[in-house]
PDB file of C-alpha atoms in Angstrom:
ATOM      1  CA  UNK A1314       7.422   1.463  -3.586  1.00  0.00           C
ATOM      2  CA  UNK A1315       9.486   4.659  -3.212  1.00  0.00           C
ATOM      3  CA  UNK A1316      13.508   5.362  -4.282  1.00  0.00           C
ATOM      4  CA  UNK A1317      13.957   8.058  -2.233  1.00  0.00           C
ATOM      5  CA  UNK A1318      12.777  10.964  -3.706  1.00  0.00           C
ATOM      6  CA  UNK A1319      10.014  11.440  -6.571  1.00  0.00           C
ATOM      7  CA  UNK A1320      10.624  10.153  -9.977  1.00  0.00           C
ATOM      8  CA  UNK A1321      12.120  12.985 -12.646  1.00  0.00           C
ATOM      9  CA  UNK A1322       9.416  14.218 -14.515  1.00  0.00           C
ATOM     10  CA  UNK A1323       6.278  14.080 -11.872  1.00  0.00           C
ATOM     11  CA  UNK A1324       3.259  16.430 -12.516  1.00  0.00           C
ATOM     12  CA  UNK A1325       4.010  19.907 -10.872  1.00  0.00           C
ATOM     13  CA  UNK A1326       1.200  20.177  -8.370  1.00  0.00           C
ATOM     14  CA  UNK A1327      -0.389  23.734  -7.496  1.00  0.00           C
ATOM     15  CA  UNK A1328      -1.722  23.619  -3.692  1.00  0.00           C
ATOM     16  CA  UNK A1329      -2.221  22.238   0.090  1.00  0.00           C
ATOM     17  CA  UNK A1330      -5.523  20.968   1.536  1.00  0.00           C
ATOM     18  CA  UNK A1331      -6.263  20.199   5.045  1.00  0.00           C
ATOM     19  CA  UNK A1332      -6.508  17.028   6.085  1.00  0.00           C
ATOM     20  CA  UNK A1333      -8.600  14.640   7.764  1.00  0.00           C
ATOM     21  CA  UNK A1334      -7.738  11.947  10.192  1.00  0.00           C
ATOM     22  CA  UNK A1335      -9.260   8.570   9.828  1.00  0.00           C
ATOM     23  CA  UNK A1336      -8.644   5.088  11.384  1.00  0.00           C
ATOM     24  CA  UNK A1337      -8.087   2.442   8.651  1.00  0.00           C
ATOM     25  CA  UNK A1338      -7.083  -0.931   8.276  1.00  0.00           C
ATOM     26  CA  UNK A1339      -4.643  -1.402   5.295  1.00  0.00           C
ATOM     27  CA  UNK A1340      -1.233  -2.919   4.328  1.00  0.00           C
ATOM     28  CA  UNK A1341       1.756  -1.987   5.351  1.00  0.00           C
ATOM     29  CA  UNK A1342       3.921  -0.276   2.799  1.00  0.00           C
ATOM     30  CA  UNK A1343       7.299   1.019   0.743  1.00  0.00           C
ATOM     31  CA  UNK A1344       9.208   4.094   2.104  1.00  0.00           C
ATOM     32  CA  UNK A1345      12.214   6.651   1.153  1.00  0.00           C
ATOM     33  CA  UNK A1346      12.742   9.597   4.013  1.00  0.00           C
ATOM     34  CA  UNK A1347      12.442  12.632   1.845  1.00  0.00           C
ATOM     35  CA  UNK A1348       9.866  15.144   1.897  1.00  0.00           C
ATOM     36  CA  UNK A1349       7.715  14.980  -1.791  1.00  0.00           C
ATOM     37  CA  UNK A1350       6.894  18.786  -0.821  1.00  0.00           C
ATOM     38  CA  UNK A1351      10.811  19.719  -1.482  1.00  0.00           C
ATOM     39  CA  UNK A1352      10.362  18.546  -5.192  1.00  0.00           C
ATOM     40  CA  UNK A1353      10.448  21.730  -7.081  1.00  0.00           C
ATOM     41  CA  UNK A1354       7.426  22.476  -8.783  1.00  0.00           C
ATOM     42  CA  UNK A1355       3.997  23.269  -6.473  1.00  0.00           C
ATOM     43  CA  UNK A1356       1.075  20.917  -5.393  1.00  0.00           C
ATOM     44  CA  UNK A1357      -2.048  20.495  -6.814  1.00  0.00           C
ATOM     45  CA  UNK A1358      -3.268  18.986  -3.569  1.00  0.00           C
ATOM     46  CA  UNK A1359      -2.535  16.921   0.006  1.00  0.00           C
ATOM     47  CA  UNK A1360      -5.739  15.112   0.373  1.00  0.00           C
ATOM     48  CA  UNK A1361      -6.353  13.298   3.826  1.00  0.00           C
ATOM     49  CA  UNK A1362      -3.950  12.409   6.126  1.00  0.00           C
ATOM     50  CA  UNK A1363      -5.110   9.366   7.585  1.00  0.00           C
ATOM     51  CA  UNK A1364      -3.981   6.609   9.907  1.00  0.00           C
ATOM     52  CA  UNK A1365      -3.651   3.493   9.026  1.00  0.00           C
ATOM     53  CA  UNK A1366      -1.754   0.583   8.536  1.00  0.00           C
ATOM     54  CA  UNK A1367       0.479  -0.471   5.158  1.00  0.00           C
ATOM     55  CA  UNK A1368       1.064  -3.408   3.303  1.00  0.00           C
ATOM     56  CA  UNK A1369       4.231  -4.517   4.397  1.00  0.00           C
ATOM     57  CA  UNK A1370       5.217  -6.970   1.096  1.00  0.00           C
ATOM     58  CA  UNK A1371       5.133  -3.999  -0.893  1.00  0.00           C
ATOM     59  CA  UNK A1372       8.716  -3.417  -2.489  1.00  0.00           C
ATOM     60  CA  UNK A1373      10.155  -1.118   0.174  1.00  0.00           C
ATOM     61  CA  UNK A1374      13.094   0.519  -0.647  1.00  0.00           C
ATOM     62  CA  UNK A1375      14.727   3.226   2.698  1.00  0.00           C
ATOM     63  CA  UNK A1376      15.872   6.470   1.396  1.00  0.00           C
ATOM     64  CA  UNK A1377      18.013   8.003   4.247  1.00  0.00           C
ATOM     65  CA  UNK A1378      19.913   5.414   5.995  1.00  0.00           C
ATOM     66  CA  UNK A1379      20.781   3.511   2.832  1.00  0.00           C
ATOM     67  CA  UNK A1380      23.882   1.898   4.066  1.00  0.00           C
ATOM     68  CA  UNK A1381      21.918   0.461   6.627  1.00  0.00           C
ATOM     69  CA  UNK A1382      19.522  -1.596   5.065  1.00  0.00           C
ATOM     70  CA  UNK A1383      19.969  -4.882   2.435  1.00  0.00           C
ATOM     71  CA  UNK A1384      17.199  -3.986  -0.926  1.00  0.00           C
ATOM     72  CA  UNK A1385      14.651  -6.371   0.639  1.00  0.00           C
ATOM     73  CA  UNK A1386      14.628  -3.793   4.111  1.00  0.00           C
ATOM     74  CA  UNK A1387      16.942  -6.022   6.403  1.00  0.00           C
ATOM     75  CA  UNK A1388      19.724  -4.586   8.513  1.00  0.00           C
ATOM     76  CA  UNK A1389      23.278  -4.368   6.798  1.00  0.00           C
ATOM     77  CA  UNK A1390      25.174  -3.302   9.522  1.00  0.00           C
ATOM     78  CA  UNK A1391      27.036  -5.317  12.506  1.00  0.00           C
ATOM     79  CA  UNK A1392      25.718  -6.497  15.335  1.00  0.00           C
ATOM     80  CA  UNK A1393      28.020  -4.116  17.447  1.00  0.00           C
ATOM     81  CA  UNK A1394      26.807  -0.595  15.954  1.00  0.00           C
ATOM     82  CA  UNK A1395      23.953   1.959  17.717  1.00  0.00           C
ATOM     83  CA  UNK A1396      21.955   1.101  14.835  1.00  0.00           C
ATOM     84  CA  UNK A1397      21.830  -3.149  15.367  1.00  0.00           C
ATOM     85  CA  UNK A1398      21.185  -2.160  19.204  1.00  0.00           C
ATOM     86  CA  UNK A1399      17.778  -0.001  18.428  1.00  0.00           C
ATOM     87  CA  UNK A1400      16.956  -2.185  15.910  1.00  0.00           C
ATOM     88  CA  UNK A1401      16.717  -5.208  18.103  1.00  0.00           C
ATOM     89  CA  UNK A1402      15.016  -2.928  20.543  1.00  0.00           C
ATOM     90  CA  UNK A1403      11.876  -2.476  18.544  1.00  0.00           C
ATOM     91  CA  UNK A1404      12.168  -6.479  18.000  1.00  0.00           C
ATOM     92  CA  UNK A1405      11.464  -6.694  21.590  1.00  0.00           C
ATOM     93  CA  UNK A1406       9.238  -3.854  21.586  1.00  0.00           C
ATOM     94  CA  UNK A1407       7.141  -5.373  19.020  1.00  0.00           C
ATOM     95  CA  UNK A1408       7.375  -9.535  20.483  1.00  0.00           C
ATOM     96  CA  UNK A1409       6.614  -7.854  24.293  1.00  0.00           C
ATOM     97  CA  UNK A1410       3.575  -4.935  23.426  1.00  0.00           C
ATOM     98  CA  UNK A1411       3.750  -4.549  19.579  1.00  0.00           C
ATOM     99  CA  UNK A1412       4.449  -1.260  17.698  1.00  0.00           C
ATOM    100  CA  UNK A1413       1.908   0.944  18.022  1.00  0.00           C
ATOM    101  CA  UNK A1414       3.955   4.129  17.161  1.00  0.00           C
ATOM    102  CA  UNK A1415       2.365   5.316  14.105  1.00  0.00           C
ATOM    103  CA  UNK A1416       5.263   6.156  10.975  1.00  0.00           C
ATOM    104  CA  UNK A1417       4.886   8.907   8.832  1.00  0.00           C
ATOM    105  CA  UNK A1418       5.024   8.824   5.453  1.00  0.00           C
ATOM    106  CA  UNK A1419       3.726  10.489   1.983  1.00  0.00           C
ATOM    107  CA  UNK A1420       2.052   8.667  -0.777  1.00  0.00           C
ATOM    108  CA  UNK A1421       2.112   9.786  -4.294  1.00  0.00           C
ATOM    109  CA  UNK A1422       0.970   8.314  -7.083  1.00  0.00           C
ATOM    110  CA  UNK A1423       0.283   4.978  -4.720  1.00  0.00           C
ATOM    111  CA  UNK A1424       3.846   4.991  -3.891  1.00  0.00           C
ATOM    112  CA  UNK A1425       4.514   5.350  -0.554  1.00  0.00           C
ATOM    113  CA  UNK A1426       7.534   7.602   0.687  1.00  0.00           C
ATOM    114  CA  UNK A1427       8.597   6.983   4.889  1.00  0.00           C
ATOM    115  CA  UNK A1428       9.831  10.056   6.467  1.00  0.00           C
ATOM    116  CA  UNK A1429       9.966   8.916   9.624  1.00  0.00           C
ATOM    117  CA  UNK A1430      10.317   4.953  10.876  1.00  0.00           C
ATOM    118  CA  UNK A1431      12.396   3.312   8.592  1.00  0.00           C
ATOM    119  CA  UNK A1432      13.426   0.785  11.317  1.00  0.00           C
ATOM    120  CA  UNK A1433      10.089   0.177  12.541  1.00  0.00           C
ATOM    121  CA  UNK A1434       8.725  -1.594   9.134  1.00  0.00           C
ATOM    122  CA  UNK A1435      11.967  -3.390   8.614  1.00  0.00           C
ATOM    123  CA  UNK A1436      11.372  -5.060  11.545  1.00  0.00           C
ATOM    124  CA  UNK A1437       7.842  -5.695  10.992  1.00  0.00           C
ATOM    125  CA  UNK A1438       9.204  -6.813   7.614  1.00  0.00           C
ATOM    126  CA  UNK A1439      11.340  -9.200   9.322  1.00  0.00           C
ATOM    127  CA  UNK A1440       8.353 -10.195  11.627  1.00  0.00           C
ATOM    128  CA  UNK A1441       6.403 -11.184   7.972  1.00  0.00           C
ATOM    129  CA  UNK A1442       3.158  -8.668   9.639  1.00  0.00           C
ATOM    130  CA  UNK A1443       0.802  -7.485   6.980  1.00  0.00           C
ATOM    131  CA  UNK A1444       0.378  -4.179   7.992  1.00  0.00           C
ATOM    132  CA  UNK A1445       1.543  -1.699  10.213  1.00  0.00           C
ATOM    133  CA  UNK A1446       0.098   1.984  11.839  1.00  0.00           C
ATOM    134  CA  UNK A1447       0.735   4.649   9.759  1.00  0.00           C
ATOM    135  CA  UNK A1448      -0.034   8.625   9.033  1.00  0.00           C
ATOM    136  CA  UNK A1449      -0.142   9.655   5.566  1.00  0.00           C
ATOM    137  CA  UNK A1450      -0.141  12.490   3.587  1.00  0.00           C
ATOM    138  CA  UNK A1451      -1.266  11.865  -0.066  1.00  0.00           C
ATOM    139  CA  UNK A1452      -0.492  14.479  -2.443  1.00  0.00           C
ATOM    140  CA  UNK A1453      -2.014  14.162  -5.807  1.00  0.00           C
ATOM    141  CA  UNK A1454      -0.759  14.863  -9.109  1.00  0.00           C
ATOM    142  CA  UNK A1455      -2.599  17.342 -11.811  1.00  0.00           C
ATOM    143  CA  UNK A1456      -4.684  14.934 -13.804  1.00  0.00           C
ATOM    144  CA  UNK A1457      -2.787  14.307 -17.361  1.00  0.00           C
ATOM    145  CA  UNK A1458      -3.030  12.056 -20.648  1.00  0.00           C
ATOM    146  CA  UNK A1459      -0.268   9.573 -18.957  1.00  0.00           C
ATOM    147  CA  UNK A1460      -2.006   6.377 -19.016  1.00  0.00           C
ATOM    148  CA  UNK A1461      -0.591   5.584 -14.810  1.00  0.00           C
ATOM    149  CA  UNK A1462      -2.177   8.645 -14.047  1.00  0.00           C
ATOM    150  CA  UNK A1463      -5.515   8.144 -15.490  1.00  0.00           C
ATOM    151  CA  UNK A1464      -5.030   4.709 -13.461  1.00  0.00           C
ATOM    152  CA  UNK A1465      -4.228   6.740 -10.092  1.00  0.00           C
ATOM    153  CA  UNK A1466      -7.602   8.994 -10.374  1.00  0.00           C
ATOM    154  CA  UNK A1467      -9.237   5.943 -11.197  1.00  0.00           C
ATOM    155  CA  UNK A1468      -7.641   3.950  -7.649  1.00  0.00           C
ATOM    156  CA  UNK A1469      -8.761   7.598  -6.161  1.00  0.00           C
ATOM    157  CA  UNK A1470     -12.451   7.626  -7.426  1.00  0.00           C
ATOM    158  CA  UNK A1471     -11.991   3.634  -5.919  1.00  0.00           C
ATOM    159  CA  UNK A1472     -10.492   4.802  -2.642  1.00  0.00           C
ATOM    160  CA  UNK A1473     -13.200   6.647  -1.781  1.00  0.00           C
ATOM    161  CA  UNK A1474     -15.545   4.251  -2.195  1.00  0.00           C
ATOM    162  CA  UNK A1475     -13.553   1.620  -0.715  1.00  0.00           C
ATOM    163  CA  UNK A1476     -11.178   2.856   1.692  1.00  0.00           C
ATOM    164  CA  UNK A1477      -9.098   0.303   0.193  1.00  0.00           C
ATOM    165  CA  UNK A1478      -5.176   1.394  -0.553  1.00  0.00           C
ATOM    166  CA  UNK A1479      -3.648  -1.833  -1.387  1.00  0.00           C
ATOM    167  CA  UNK A1480      -5.186  -3.044  -4.384  1.00  0.00           C
ATOM    168  CA  UNK A1481      -3.471  -1.713  -7.696  1.00  0.00           C
ATOM    169  CA  UNK A1482      -4.206  -2.529 -11.457  1.00  0.00           C
ATOM    170  CA  UNK A1483      -2.009  -2.031 -14.736  1.00  0.00           C
ATOM    171  CA  UNK A1484      -4.939  -1.135 -16.739  1.00  0.00           C
ATOM    172  CA  UNK A1485      -7.665   1.672 -17.157  1.00  0.00           C
ATOM    173  CA  UNK A1486     -11.285   0.847 -16.054  1.00  0.00           C
ATOM    174  CA  UNK A1487     -10.314  -2.166 -13.639  1.00  0.00           C
ATOM    175  CA  UNK A1488     -10.783  -0.152 -10.412  1.00  0.00           C
ATOM    176  CA  UNK A1489     -14.726   0.152 -11.963  1.00  0.00           C
ATOM    177  CA  UNK A1490     -14.721  -3.586 -12.739  1.00  0.00           C
ATOM    178  CA  UNK A1491     -13.303  -4.987  -9.397  1.00  0.00           C
ATOM    179  CA  UNK A1492     -16.441  -2.591  -7.594  1.00  0.00           C
ATOM    180  CA  UNK A1493     -18.908  -4.128 -10.145  1.00  0.00           C
ATOM    181  CA  UNK A1494     -17.232  -8.203  -9.368  1.00  0.00           C
ATOM    182  CA  UNK A1495     -17.234  -7.577  -5.423  1.00  0.00           C
ATOM    183  CA  UNK A1496     -20.039  -5.156  -4.303  1.00  0.00           C
ATOM    184  CA  UNK A1497     -23.822  -5.995  -4.321  1.00  0.00           C
ATOM    185  CA  UNK A1498     -24.332  -2.311  -4.840  1.00  0.00           C
ATOM    186  CA  UNK A1499     -21.851  -1.084  -7.443  1.00  0.00           C
ATOM    187  CA  UNK A1500     -20.570   2.550  -7.177  1.00  0.00           C
ATOM    188  CA  UNK A1501     -21.814   3.352  -3.734  1.00  0.00           C
ATOM    189  CA  UNK A1502     -19.744   3.567  -0.639  1.00  0.00           C
ATOM    190  CA  UNK A1503     -18.195  -0.153   1.036  1.00  0.00           C
ATOM    191  CA  UNK A1504     -19.800  -0.487   4.369  1.00  0.00           C
ATOM    192  CA  UNK A1505     -17.231  -2.156   7.465  1.00  0.00           C
ATOM    193  CA  UNK A1506     -18.003  -5.502   6.977  1.00  0.00           C
ATOM    194  CA  UNK A1507     -17.876  -5.449   2.897  1.00  0.00           C
ATOM    195  CA  UNK A1508     -13.799  -3.841   3.420  1.00  0.00           C
ATOM    196  CA  UNK A1509     -13.402  -6.291   5.916  1.00  0.00           C
ATOM    197  CA  UNK A1510     -14.211  -9.386   3.724  1.00  0.00           C
ATOM    198  CA  UNK A1511     -12.195  -7.573   0.592  1.00  0.00           C
ATOM    199  CA  UNK A1512      -9.051  -7.309   2.607  1.00  0.00           C
ATOM    200  CA  UNK A1513      -9.500 -10.896   4.174  1.00  0.00           C
ATOM    201  CA  UNK A1514      -9.561 -12.266   0.405  1.00  0.00           C
ATOM    202  CA  UNK A1515      -7.418  -9.963  -0.914  1.00  0.00           C
ATOM    203  CA  UNK A1516      -4.580 -10.979   1.615  1.00  0.00           C
ATOM    204  CA  UNK A1517      -4.977 -15.027   0.960  1.00  0.00           C
ATOM    205  CA  UNK A1518      -4.909 -14.548  -2.455  1.00  0.00           C
ATOM    206  CA  UNK A1519      -2.296 -12.201  -2.739  1.00  0.00           C
ATOM    207  CA  UNK A1520      -0.482 -15.004  -0.706  1.00  0.00           C
ATOM    208  CA  UNK A1521      -1.677 -17.824  -3.893  1.00  0.00           C
ATOM    209  CA  UNK A1522      -0.378 -15.781  -6.165  1.00  0.00           C
ATOM    210  CA  UNK A1523       3.192 -15.592  -4.572  1.00  0.00           C
ATOM    211  CA  UNK A1524       3.091 -19.122  -4.209  1.00  0.00           C
ATOM    212  CA  UNK A1525       2.510 -19.878  -8.044  1.00  0.00           C
ATOM    213  CA  UNK A1526       5.241 -17.998  -9.129  1.00  0.00           C
ATOM    214  CA  UNK A1527       2.743 -14.721  -9.779  1.00  0.00           C
ATOM    215  CA  UNK A1528       5.989 -12.264  -8.978  1.00  0.00           C
ATOM    216  CA  UNK A1529       7.294 -13.783 -12.202  1.00  0.00           C
ATOM    217  CA  UNK A1530       4.146 -11.974 -14.182  1.00  0.00           C
ATOM    218  CA  UNK A1531       4.026  -8.185 -15.357  1.00  0.00           C
ATOM    219  CA  UNK A1532       0.892  -7.986 -14.025  1.00  0.00           C
ATOM    220  CA  UNK A1533      -0.158  -7.048 -10.539  1.00  0.00           C
ATOM    221  CA  UNK A1534      -1.703  -8.920  -7.406  1.00  0.00           C
ATOM    222  CA  UNK A1535      -5.509  -7.200  -8.584  1.00  0.00           C
ATOM    223  CA  UNK A1536      -4.874  -7.542 -11.914  1.00  0.00           C
ATOM    224  CA  UNK A1537      -5.110 -11.527 -11.378  1.00  0.00           C
ATOM    225  CA  UNK A1538      -7.517 -10.983  -8.253  1.00  0.00           C
ATOM    226  CA  UNK A1539      -9.794  -9.906 -10.908  1.00  0.00           C
ATOM    227  CA  UNK A1540      -9.143 -12.583 -13.537  1.00  0.00           C
ATOM    228  CA  UNK A1541      -9.490 -15.315 -10.690  1.00  0.00           C
ATOM    229  CA  UNK A1542     -13.031 -13.886  -9.268  1.00  0.00           C
ATOM    230  CA  UNK A1543     -14.248 -13.606 -13.396  1.00  0.00           C
ATOM    231  CA  UNK A1544     -14.077 -17.493 -12.921  1.00  0.00           C
ATOM    232  CA  UNK A1545     -14.804 -17.950  -9.416  1.00  0.00           C
ATOM    233  CA  UNK A1546     -17.650 -15.898  -8.175  1.00  0.00           C
ATOM    234  CA  UNK A1547     -16.540 -13.731  -5.595  1.00  0.00           C
ATOM    235  CA  UNK A1548     -19.184 -15.105  -3.161  1.00  0.00           C
ATOM    236  CA  UNK A1549     -17.922 -18.819  -3.494  1.00  0.00           C
ATOM    237  CA  UNK A1550     -13.797 -17.348  -2.925  1.00  0.00           C
ATOM    238  CA  UNK A1551     -13.931 -14.322  -0.291  1.00  0.00           C
ATOM    239  CA  UNK A1552     -13.920 -17.214   2.528  1.00  0.00           C
ATOM    240  CA  UNK A1553     -11.235 -19.294   1.300  1.00  0.00           C
ATOM    241  CA  UNK A1554      -7.647 -19.326   2.171  1.00  0.00           C
ATOM    242  CA  UNK A1555      -4.493 -19.064   0.313  1.00  0.00           C
ATOM    243  CA  UNK A1556      -4.037 -22.816   0.266  1.00  0.00           C
ATOM    244  CA  UNK A1557      -7.083 -23.458  -0.992  1.00  0.00           C
ATOM    245  CA  UNK A1558      -7.074 -20.668  -3.511  1.00  0.00           C
ATOM    246  CA  UNK A1559      -3.329 -21.662  -4.887  1.00  0.00           C
ATOM    247  CA  UNK A1560      -4.631 -25.399  -5.400  1.00  0.00           C
ATOM    248  CA  UNK A1561      -7.453 -23.520  -7.877  1.00  0.00           C
ATOM    249  CA  UNK A1562      -4.798 -21.405  -9.018  1.00  0.00           C
ATOM    250  CA  UNK A1563      -2.959 -23.906 -10.367  1.00  0.00           C
TER     251      UNK A1563
END
């Protein structure tokens, strides 16, 4: 996600809140390179700054080096440029020791804006990695009657219970419905095992969703997964592979 700047008409903010560091194992994301704090208006609150990976399969648009990357975030510049040399060096580092330095980004309305680390995300997307470590500052808008705003606040409640930041819905009430569908103790915090099992199930389902052409549908992966667990109980699908789920989707 992200366009290099926050959207026009974004709700004003009022204050920054100290952030805490936390280790997360979540998805690789999208970015921009522009500090959302530069947006005029004031800050409602900047929530936790977490050190965690982001889902690479989210749409990724860079904000600073717009001529250096294609729409899928692959490099455009010639092989003899300094940019290409740095990109190739990152590829070598990824294959030999791995990319371990966290990128730096902001999250606003579940869209990620990269301040530092555009090349690292590009390389990880090229190798089809599932995640990349990152240090993220969450910027929370004021509450409003806007539908997306309400969905976002439902997401924040869900995140507090689960630590999951890669799930999104297009309609109200679905974060709570998902918790009820997969959590043996709805409304209670998820254990590490719960989070690990759901992450595996989600990414396997995401693979199945895209295999079956789900990207053409006007719904999110989360919307589809919630429907899926309504037909096939979560306990019966959480250990299935993407191919197995795709066969059932077809």
